[in-house]
mmCIF file of C-alpha atoms and ligand atoms in Angstrom:
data_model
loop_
_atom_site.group_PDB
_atom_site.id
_atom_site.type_symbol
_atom_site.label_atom_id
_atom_site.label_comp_id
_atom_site.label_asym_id
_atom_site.label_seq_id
_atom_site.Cartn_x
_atom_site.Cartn_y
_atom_site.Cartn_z
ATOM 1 C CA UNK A 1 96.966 91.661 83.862
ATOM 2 C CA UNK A 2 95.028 93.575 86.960
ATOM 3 C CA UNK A 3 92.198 95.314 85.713
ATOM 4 C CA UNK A 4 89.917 97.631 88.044
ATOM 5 C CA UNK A 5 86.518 96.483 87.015
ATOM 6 C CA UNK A 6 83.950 98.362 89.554
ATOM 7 C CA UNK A 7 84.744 101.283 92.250
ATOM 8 C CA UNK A 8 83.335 102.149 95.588
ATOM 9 C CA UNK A 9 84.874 104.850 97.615
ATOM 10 C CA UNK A 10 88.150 103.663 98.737
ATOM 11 C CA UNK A 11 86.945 100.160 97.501
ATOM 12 C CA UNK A 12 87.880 98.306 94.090
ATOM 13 C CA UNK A 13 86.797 95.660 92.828
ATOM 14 C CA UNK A 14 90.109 93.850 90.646
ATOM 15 C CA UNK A 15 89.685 91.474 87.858
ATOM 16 C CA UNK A 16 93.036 89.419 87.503
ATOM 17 C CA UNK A 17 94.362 86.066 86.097
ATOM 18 C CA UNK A 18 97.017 85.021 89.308
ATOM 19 C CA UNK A 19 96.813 81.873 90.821
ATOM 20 C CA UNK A 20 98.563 79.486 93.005
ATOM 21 C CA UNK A 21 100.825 78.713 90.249
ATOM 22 C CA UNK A 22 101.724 82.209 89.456
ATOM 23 C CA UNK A 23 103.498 82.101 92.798
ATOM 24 C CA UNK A 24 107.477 80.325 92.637
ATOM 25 C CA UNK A 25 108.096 79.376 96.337
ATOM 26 C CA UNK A 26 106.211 80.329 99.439
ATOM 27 C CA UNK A 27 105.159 77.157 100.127
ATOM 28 C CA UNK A 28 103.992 76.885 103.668
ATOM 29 C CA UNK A 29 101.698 80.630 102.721
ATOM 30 C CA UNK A 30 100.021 78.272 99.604
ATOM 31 C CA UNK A 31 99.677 75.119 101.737
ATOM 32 C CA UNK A 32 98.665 77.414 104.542
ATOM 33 C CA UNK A 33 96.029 79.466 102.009
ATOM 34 C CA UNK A 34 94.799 75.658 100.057
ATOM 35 C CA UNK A 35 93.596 74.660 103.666
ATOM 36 C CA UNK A 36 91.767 77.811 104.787
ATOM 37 C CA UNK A 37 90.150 78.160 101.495
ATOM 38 C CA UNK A 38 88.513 74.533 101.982
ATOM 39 C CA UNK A 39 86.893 76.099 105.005
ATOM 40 C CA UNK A 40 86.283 79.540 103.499
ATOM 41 C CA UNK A 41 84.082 77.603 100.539
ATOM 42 C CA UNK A 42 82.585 75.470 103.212
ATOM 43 C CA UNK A 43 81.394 77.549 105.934
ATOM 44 C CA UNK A 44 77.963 76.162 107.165
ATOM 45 C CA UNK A 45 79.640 72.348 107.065
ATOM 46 C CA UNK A 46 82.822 74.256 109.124
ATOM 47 C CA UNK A 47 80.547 76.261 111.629
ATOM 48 C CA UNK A 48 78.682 72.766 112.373
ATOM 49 C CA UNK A 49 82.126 70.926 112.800
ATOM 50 C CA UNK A 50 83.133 73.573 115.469
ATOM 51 C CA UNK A 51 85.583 75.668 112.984
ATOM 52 C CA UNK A 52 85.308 79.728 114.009
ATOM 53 C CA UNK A 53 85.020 81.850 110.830
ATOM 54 C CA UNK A 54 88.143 82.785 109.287
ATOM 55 C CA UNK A 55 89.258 86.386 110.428
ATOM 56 C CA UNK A 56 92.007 87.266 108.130
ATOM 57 C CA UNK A 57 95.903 86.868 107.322
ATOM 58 C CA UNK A 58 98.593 89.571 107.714
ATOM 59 C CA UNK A 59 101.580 88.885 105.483
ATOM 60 C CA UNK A 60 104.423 91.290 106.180
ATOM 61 C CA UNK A 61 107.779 91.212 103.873
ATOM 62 C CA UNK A 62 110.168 92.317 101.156
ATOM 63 C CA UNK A 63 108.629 95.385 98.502
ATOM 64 C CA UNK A 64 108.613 92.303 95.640
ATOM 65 C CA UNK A 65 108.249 89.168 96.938
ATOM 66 C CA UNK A 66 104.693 88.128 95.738
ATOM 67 C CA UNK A 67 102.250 89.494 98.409
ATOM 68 C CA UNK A 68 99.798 91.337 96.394
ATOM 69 C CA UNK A 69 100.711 88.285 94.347
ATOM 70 C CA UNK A 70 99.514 86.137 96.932
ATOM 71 C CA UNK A 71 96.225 88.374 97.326
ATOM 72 C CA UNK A 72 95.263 87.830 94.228
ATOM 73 C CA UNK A 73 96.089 83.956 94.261
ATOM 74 C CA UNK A 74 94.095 83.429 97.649
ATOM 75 C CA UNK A 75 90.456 85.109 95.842
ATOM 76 C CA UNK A 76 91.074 83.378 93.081
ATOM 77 C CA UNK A 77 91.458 80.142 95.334
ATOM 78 C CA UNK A 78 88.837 81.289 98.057
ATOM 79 C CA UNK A 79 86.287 81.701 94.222
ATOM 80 C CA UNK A 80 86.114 84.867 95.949
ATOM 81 C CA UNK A 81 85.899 88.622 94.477
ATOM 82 C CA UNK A 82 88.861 90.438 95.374
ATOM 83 C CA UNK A 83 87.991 94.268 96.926
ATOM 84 C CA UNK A 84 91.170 96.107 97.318
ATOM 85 C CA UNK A 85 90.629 99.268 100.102
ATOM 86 C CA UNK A 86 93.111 101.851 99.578
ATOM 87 C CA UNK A 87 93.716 102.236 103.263
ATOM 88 C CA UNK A 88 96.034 105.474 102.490
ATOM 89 C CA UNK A 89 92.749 107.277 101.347
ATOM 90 C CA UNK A 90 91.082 106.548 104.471
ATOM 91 C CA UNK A 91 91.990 109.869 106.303
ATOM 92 C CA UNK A 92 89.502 112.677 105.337
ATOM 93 C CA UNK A 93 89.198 116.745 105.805
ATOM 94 C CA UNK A 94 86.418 117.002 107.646
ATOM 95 C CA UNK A 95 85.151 115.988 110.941
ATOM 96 C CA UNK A 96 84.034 112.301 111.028
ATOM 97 C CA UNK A 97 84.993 111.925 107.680
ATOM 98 C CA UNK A 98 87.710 108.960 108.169
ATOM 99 C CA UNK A 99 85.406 106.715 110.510
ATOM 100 C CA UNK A 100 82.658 107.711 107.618
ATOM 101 C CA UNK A 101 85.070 106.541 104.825
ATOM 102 C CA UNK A 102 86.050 103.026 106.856
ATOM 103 C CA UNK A 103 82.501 102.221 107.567
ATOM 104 C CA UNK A 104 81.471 102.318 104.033
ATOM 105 C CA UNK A 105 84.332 100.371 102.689
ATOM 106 C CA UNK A 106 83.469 97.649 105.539
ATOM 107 C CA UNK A 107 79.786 97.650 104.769
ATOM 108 C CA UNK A 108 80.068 97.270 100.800
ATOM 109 C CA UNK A 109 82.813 94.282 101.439
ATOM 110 C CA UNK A 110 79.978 92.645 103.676
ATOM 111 C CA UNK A 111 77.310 93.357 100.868
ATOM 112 C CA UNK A 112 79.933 91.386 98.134
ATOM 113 C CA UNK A 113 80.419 89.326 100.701
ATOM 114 C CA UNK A 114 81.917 86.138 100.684
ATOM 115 C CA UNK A 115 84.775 88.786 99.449
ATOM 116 C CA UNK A 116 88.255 88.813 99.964
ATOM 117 C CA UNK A 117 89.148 92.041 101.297
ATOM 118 C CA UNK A 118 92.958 93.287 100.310
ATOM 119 C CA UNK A 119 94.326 96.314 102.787
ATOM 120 C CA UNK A 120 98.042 96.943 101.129
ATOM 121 C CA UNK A 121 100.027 98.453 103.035
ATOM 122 C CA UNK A 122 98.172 99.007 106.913
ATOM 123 C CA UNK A 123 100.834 100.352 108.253
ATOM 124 C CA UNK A 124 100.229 103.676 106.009
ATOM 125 C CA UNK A 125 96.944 104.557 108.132
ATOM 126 C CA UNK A 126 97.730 103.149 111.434
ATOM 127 C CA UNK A 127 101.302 104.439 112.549
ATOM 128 C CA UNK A 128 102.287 105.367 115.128
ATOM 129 C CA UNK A 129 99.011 104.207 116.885
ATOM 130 C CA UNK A 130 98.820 101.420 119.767
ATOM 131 C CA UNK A 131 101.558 100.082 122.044
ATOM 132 C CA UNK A 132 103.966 103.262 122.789
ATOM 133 C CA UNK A 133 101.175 105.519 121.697
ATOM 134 C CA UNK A 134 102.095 108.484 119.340
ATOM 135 C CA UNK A 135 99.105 107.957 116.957
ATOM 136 C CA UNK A 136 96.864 111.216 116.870
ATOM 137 C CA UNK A 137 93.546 111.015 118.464
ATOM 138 C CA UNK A 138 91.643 109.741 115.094
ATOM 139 C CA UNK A 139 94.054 108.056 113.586
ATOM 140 C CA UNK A 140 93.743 106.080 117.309
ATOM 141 C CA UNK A 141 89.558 105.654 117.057
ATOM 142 C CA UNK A 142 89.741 104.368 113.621
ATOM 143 C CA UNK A 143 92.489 102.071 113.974
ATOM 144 C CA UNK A 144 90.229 101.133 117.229
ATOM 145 C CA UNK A 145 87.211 100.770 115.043
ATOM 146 C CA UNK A 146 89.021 98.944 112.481
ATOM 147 C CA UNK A 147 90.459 96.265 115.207
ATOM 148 C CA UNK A 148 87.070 96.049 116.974
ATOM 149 C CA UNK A 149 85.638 94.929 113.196
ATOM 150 C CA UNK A 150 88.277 92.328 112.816
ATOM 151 C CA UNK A 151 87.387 90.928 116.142
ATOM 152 C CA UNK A 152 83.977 90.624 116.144
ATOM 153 C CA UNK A 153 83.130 90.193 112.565
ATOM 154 C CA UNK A 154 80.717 87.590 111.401
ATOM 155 C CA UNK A 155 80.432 88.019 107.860
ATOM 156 C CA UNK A 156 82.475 85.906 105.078
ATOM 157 C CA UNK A 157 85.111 88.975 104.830
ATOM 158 C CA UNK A 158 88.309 87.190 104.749
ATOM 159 C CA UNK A 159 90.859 90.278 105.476
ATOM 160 C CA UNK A 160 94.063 89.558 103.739
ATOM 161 C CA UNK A 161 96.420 92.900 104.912
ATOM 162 C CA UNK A 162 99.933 93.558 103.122
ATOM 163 C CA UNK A 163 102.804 95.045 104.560
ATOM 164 C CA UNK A 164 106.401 96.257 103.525
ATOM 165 C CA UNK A 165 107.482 97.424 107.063
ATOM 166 C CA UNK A 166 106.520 95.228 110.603
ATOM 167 C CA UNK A 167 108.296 97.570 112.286
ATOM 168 C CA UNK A 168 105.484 100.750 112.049
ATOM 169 C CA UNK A 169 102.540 97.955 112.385
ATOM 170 C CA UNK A 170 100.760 98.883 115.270
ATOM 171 C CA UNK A 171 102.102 95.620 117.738
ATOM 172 C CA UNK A 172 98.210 95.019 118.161
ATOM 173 C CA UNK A 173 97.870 93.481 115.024
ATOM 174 C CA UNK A 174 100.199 91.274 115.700
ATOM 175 C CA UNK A 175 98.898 89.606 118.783
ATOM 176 C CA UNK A 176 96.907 86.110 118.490
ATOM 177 C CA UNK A 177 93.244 86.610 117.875
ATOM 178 C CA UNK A 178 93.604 89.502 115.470
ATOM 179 C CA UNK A 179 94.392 87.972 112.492
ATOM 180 C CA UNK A 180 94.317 84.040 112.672
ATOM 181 C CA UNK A 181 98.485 84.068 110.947
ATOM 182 C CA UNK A 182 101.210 86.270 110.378
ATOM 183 C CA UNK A 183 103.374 85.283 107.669
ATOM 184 C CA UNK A 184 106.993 86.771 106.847
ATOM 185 C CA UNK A 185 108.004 86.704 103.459
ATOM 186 C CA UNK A 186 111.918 86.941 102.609
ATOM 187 C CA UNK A 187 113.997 87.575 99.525
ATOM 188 C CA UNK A 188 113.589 83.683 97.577
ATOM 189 C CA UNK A 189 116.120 81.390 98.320
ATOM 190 C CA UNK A 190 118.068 79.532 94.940
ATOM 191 C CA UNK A 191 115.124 76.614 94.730
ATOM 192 C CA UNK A 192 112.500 79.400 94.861
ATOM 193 C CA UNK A 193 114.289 81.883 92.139
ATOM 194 C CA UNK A 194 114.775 79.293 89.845
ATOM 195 C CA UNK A 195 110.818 78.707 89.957
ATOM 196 C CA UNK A 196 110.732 82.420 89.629
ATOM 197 C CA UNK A 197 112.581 81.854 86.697
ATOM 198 C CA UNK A 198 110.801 79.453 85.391
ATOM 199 C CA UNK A 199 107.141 80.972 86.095
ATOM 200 C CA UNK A 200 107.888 84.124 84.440
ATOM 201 C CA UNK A 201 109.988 82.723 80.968
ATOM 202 C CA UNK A 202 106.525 80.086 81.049
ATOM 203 C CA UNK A 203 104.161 83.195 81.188
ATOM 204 C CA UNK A 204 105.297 84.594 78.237
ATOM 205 C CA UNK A 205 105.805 81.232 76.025
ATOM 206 C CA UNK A 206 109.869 81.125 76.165
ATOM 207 C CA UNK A 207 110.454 78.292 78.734
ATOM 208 C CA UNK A 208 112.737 75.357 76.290
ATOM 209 C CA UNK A 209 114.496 72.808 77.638
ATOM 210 C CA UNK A 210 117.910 74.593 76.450
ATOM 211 C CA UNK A 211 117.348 76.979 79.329
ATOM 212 C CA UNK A 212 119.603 75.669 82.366
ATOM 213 C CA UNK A 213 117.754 77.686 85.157
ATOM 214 C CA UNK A 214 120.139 75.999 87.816
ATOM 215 C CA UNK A 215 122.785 78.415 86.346
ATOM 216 C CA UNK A 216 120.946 81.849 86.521
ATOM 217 C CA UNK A 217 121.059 80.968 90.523
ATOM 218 C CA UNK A 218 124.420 82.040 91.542
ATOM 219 C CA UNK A 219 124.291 85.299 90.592
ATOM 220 C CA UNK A 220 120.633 86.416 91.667
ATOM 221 C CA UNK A 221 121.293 85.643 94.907
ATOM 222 C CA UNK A 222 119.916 88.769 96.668
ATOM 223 C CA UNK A 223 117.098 89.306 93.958
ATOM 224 C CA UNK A 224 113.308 89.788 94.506
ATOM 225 C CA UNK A 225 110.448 88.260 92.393
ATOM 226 C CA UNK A 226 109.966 91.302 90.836
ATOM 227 C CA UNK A 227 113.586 91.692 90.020
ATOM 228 C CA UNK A 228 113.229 88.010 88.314
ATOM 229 C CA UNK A 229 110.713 88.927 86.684
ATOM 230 C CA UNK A 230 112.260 92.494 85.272
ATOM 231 C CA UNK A 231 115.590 90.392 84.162
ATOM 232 C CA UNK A 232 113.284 87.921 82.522
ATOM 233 C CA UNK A 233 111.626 90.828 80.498
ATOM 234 C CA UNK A 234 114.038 92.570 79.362
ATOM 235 C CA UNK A 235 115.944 89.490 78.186
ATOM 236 C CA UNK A 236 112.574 89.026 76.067
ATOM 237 C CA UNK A 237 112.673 92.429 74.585
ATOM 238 C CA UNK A 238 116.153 91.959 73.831
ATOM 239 C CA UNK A 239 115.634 88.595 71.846
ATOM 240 C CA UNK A 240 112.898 90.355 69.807
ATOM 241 C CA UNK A 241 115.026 92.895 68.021
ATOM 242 C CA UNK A 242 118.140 90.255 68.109
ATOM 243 C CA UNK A 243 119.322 88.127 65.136
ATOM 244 C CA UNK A 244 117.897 84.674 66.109
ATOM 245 C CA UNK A 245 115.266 85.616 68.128
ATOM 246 C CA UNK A 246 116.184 82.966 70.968
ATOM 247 C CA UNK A 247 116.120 83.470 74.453
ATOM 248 C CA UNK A 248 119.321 81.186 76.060
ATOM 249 C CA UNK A 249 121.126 80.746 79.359
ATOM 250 C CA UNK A 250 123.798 82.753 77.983
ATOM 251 C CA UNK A 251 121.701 85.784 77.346
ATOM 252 C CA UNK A 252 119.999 86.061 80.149
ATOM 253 C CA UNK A 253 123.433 85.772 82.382
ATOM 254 C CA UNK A 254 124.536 88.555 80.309
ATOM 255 C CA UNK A 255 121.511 90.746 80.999
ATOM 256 C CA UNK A 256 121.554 89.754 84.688
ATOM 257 C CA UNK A 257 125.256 91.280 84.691
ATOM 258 C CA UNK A 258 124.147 94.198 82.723
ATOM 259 C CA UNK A 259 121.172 95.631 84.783
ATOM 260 C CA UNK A 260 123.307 94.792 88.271
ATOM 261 C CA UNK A 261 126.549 96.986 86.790
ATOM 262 C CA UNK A 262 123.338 99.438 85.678
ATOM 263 C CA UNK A 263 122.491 99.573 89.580
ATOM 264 C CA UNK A 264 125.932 99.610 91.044
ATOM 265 C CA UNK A 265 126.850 103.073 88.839
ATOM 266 C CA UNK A 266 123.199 104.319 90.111
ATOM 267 C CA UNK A 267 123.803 103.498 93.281
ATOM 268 C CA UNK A 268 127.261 104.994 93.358
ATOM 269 C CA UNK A 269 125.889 108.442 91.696
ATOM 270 C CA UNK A 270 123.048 108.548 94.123
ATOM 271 C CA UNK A 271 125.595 108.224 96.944
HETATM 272 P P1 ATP B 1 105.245 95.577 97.247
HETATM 273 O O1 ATP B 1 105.422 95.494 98.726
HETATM 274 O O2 ATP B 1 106.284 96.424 96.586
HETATM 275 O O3 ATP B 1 103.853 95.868 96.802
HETATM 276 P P2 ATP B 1 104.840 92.754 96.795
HETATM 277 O O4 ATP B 1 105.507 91.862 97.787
HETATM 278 O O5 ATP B 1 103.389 92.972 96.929
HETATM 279 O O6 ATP B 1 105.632 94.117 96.703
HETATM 280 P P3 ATP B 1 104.259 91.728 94.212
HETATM 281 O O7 ATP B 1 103.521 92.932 93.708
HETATM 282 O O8 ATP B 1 103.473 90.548 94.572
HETATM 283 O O9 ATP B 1 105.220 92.145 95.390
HETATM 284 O O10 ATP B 1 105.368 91.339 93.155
HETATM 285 C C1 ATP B 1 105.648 92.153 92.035
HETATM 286 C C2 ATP B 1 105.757 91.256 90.827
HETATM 287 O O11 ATP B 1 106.935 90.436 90.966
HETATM 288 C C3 ATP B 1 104.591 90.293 90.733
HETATM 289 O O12 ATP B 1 103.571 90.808 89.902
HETATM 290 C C4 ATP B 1 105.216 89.072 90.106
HETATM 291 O O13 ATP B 1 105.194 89.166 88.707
HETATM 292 C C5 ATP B 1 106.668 89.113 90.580
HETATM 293 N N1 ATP B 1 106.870 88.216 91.739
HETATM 294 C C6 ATP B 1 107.169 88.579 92.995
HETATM 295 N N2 ATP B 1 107.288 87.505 93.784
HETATM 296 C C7 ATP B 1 107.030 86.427 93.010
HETATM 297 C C8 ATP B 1 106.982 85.031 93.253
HETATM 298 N N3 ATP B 1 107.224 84.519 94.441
HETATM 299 N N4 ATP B 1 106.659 84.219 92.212
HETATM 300 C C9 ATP B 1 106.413 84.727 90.984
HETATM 301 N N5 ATP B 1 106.458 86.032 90.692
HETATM 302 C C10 ATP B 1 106.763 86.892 91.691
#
């Protein structure tokens, strides 16, 4: 469970349990993440072996797929504190007010720093701005201000920015030299949903060997993580008030074909 445990303007500071093995799939992000974090928690030997300070990673994908999941997993990897800036906040009433807001949140992440410094979803403060234009005149200086920081930074504030939608991402930020990666995540393939599986019936003590997880795979095709792990729950909740109490293949192919009928009939009354 998340749990807020200090705020600082448009900074928070989350506790959390996730890890690398919270995560089913995305392996090239984790191998990607288990190498930069031996550098992050060995700077000075990295600076004298000619390594430049890590900048940051921009992970841009699916609403569900794990990447606040990943945040979490790379602090708790990087023995860093994670700050999460609510980037949506950053726009303020008065005059100066929004470059204000971002220089505070950068200056307390370089007092915690080392940190790991969360921005979900960038594109909500920086539309419309760069390339093509379109961005209005201080939505343009901060997201200047902002890129400027990233560049020249030379504290131990690893940036780790989410996104849902590459599409309104200013195309600055995804030029070499901003962040040091970009990584697209997808909807998981059948290997990574079964580990979904798997992860989620684990975390809450109901993984037995009676459970064939190759068999939930044909008809999730199409699901997130987060719609793994709402199957998995409500197949739990289910059990609970159920005769036997068990959790089986069976049952959770029935609730799988429950909640997607559920969605089809919303679907068709929202159309
Ligand atoms: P959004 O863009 O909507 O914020 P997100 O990509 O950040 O989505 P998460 O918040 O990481 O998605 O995922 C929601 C929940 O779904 C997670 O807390 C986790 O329980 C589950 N989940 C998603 N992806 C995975 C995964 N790859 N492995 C295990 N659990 C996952």
């Amino acid at each position: 469970k998340e749990q807020i445990i200090k705020k600082s303007g448009l900074l928070e500071i989350i506790q959390f349990n996730d890890n690398l093995e919270s995560i089913g799939g995305l392996e090239k992000l984790k191998e990607y993440l288990t190498a930069k974090a031996r550098i992050f928690n060995n700077l000075g030997e990295a600076k004298k072996f000619g390594i430049d300070l890590p900048k940051g990673l921009l992970i841009v994908g699916m609403p569900g797929c794990g990447k606040s999941l990943t945040a979490k997993a790379t602090a708790n990897l990087f023995q860093a504190p994670l700050l999460r800036l609510d980037i949506g906040k950053l726009m303020g009433k008065y005059v100066g007010e929004s470059e204000d807001n971002l220089r505070k949140a950068i200056k307390t992440a370089e007092a915690v720093s080392p940190c790991v410094l969360w921005i979900d979803e960038l594109e909500k403060a920086f539309a419309g701005v760069g390339g093509t234009g379109g961005g209005s005149d201080i939505t343009t200086r901060l997201f200047g201000n902002f890129l400027t920081w990233l560049q020249e930074k030379e504290s131990s504030v690893y940036v780790l920015a989410t996104s849902n939608d590459v599409s309104k991402l200013p195309p600055e930020f995804l030029r070499k030299g901003r962040f040091d990666e970009l990584f697209l995540v997808d909807l998981p393939q059948a290997e990574e949903r079964r580990k979904i599986f798997e992860i989620h019936l684990k975390k809450r003590g109901k993984f037995t060997h009676d459970i064939d997880t190759i068999k939930l795979l044909k008809s999730t095709d199409g699901y997130s993580g987060a719609d793994i792990e709402a199957v998995v729950k409500e197949v739990i909740e289910e059990a609970f008030v159920s005769e036997d109490k068990t959790v089986t293949t069976a049952k959770i192919l029935k609730t799988i074909s429950e909640t997607k009928s559920i969605s089809v009939t919303l679907k068709d009354k929202i159309d």
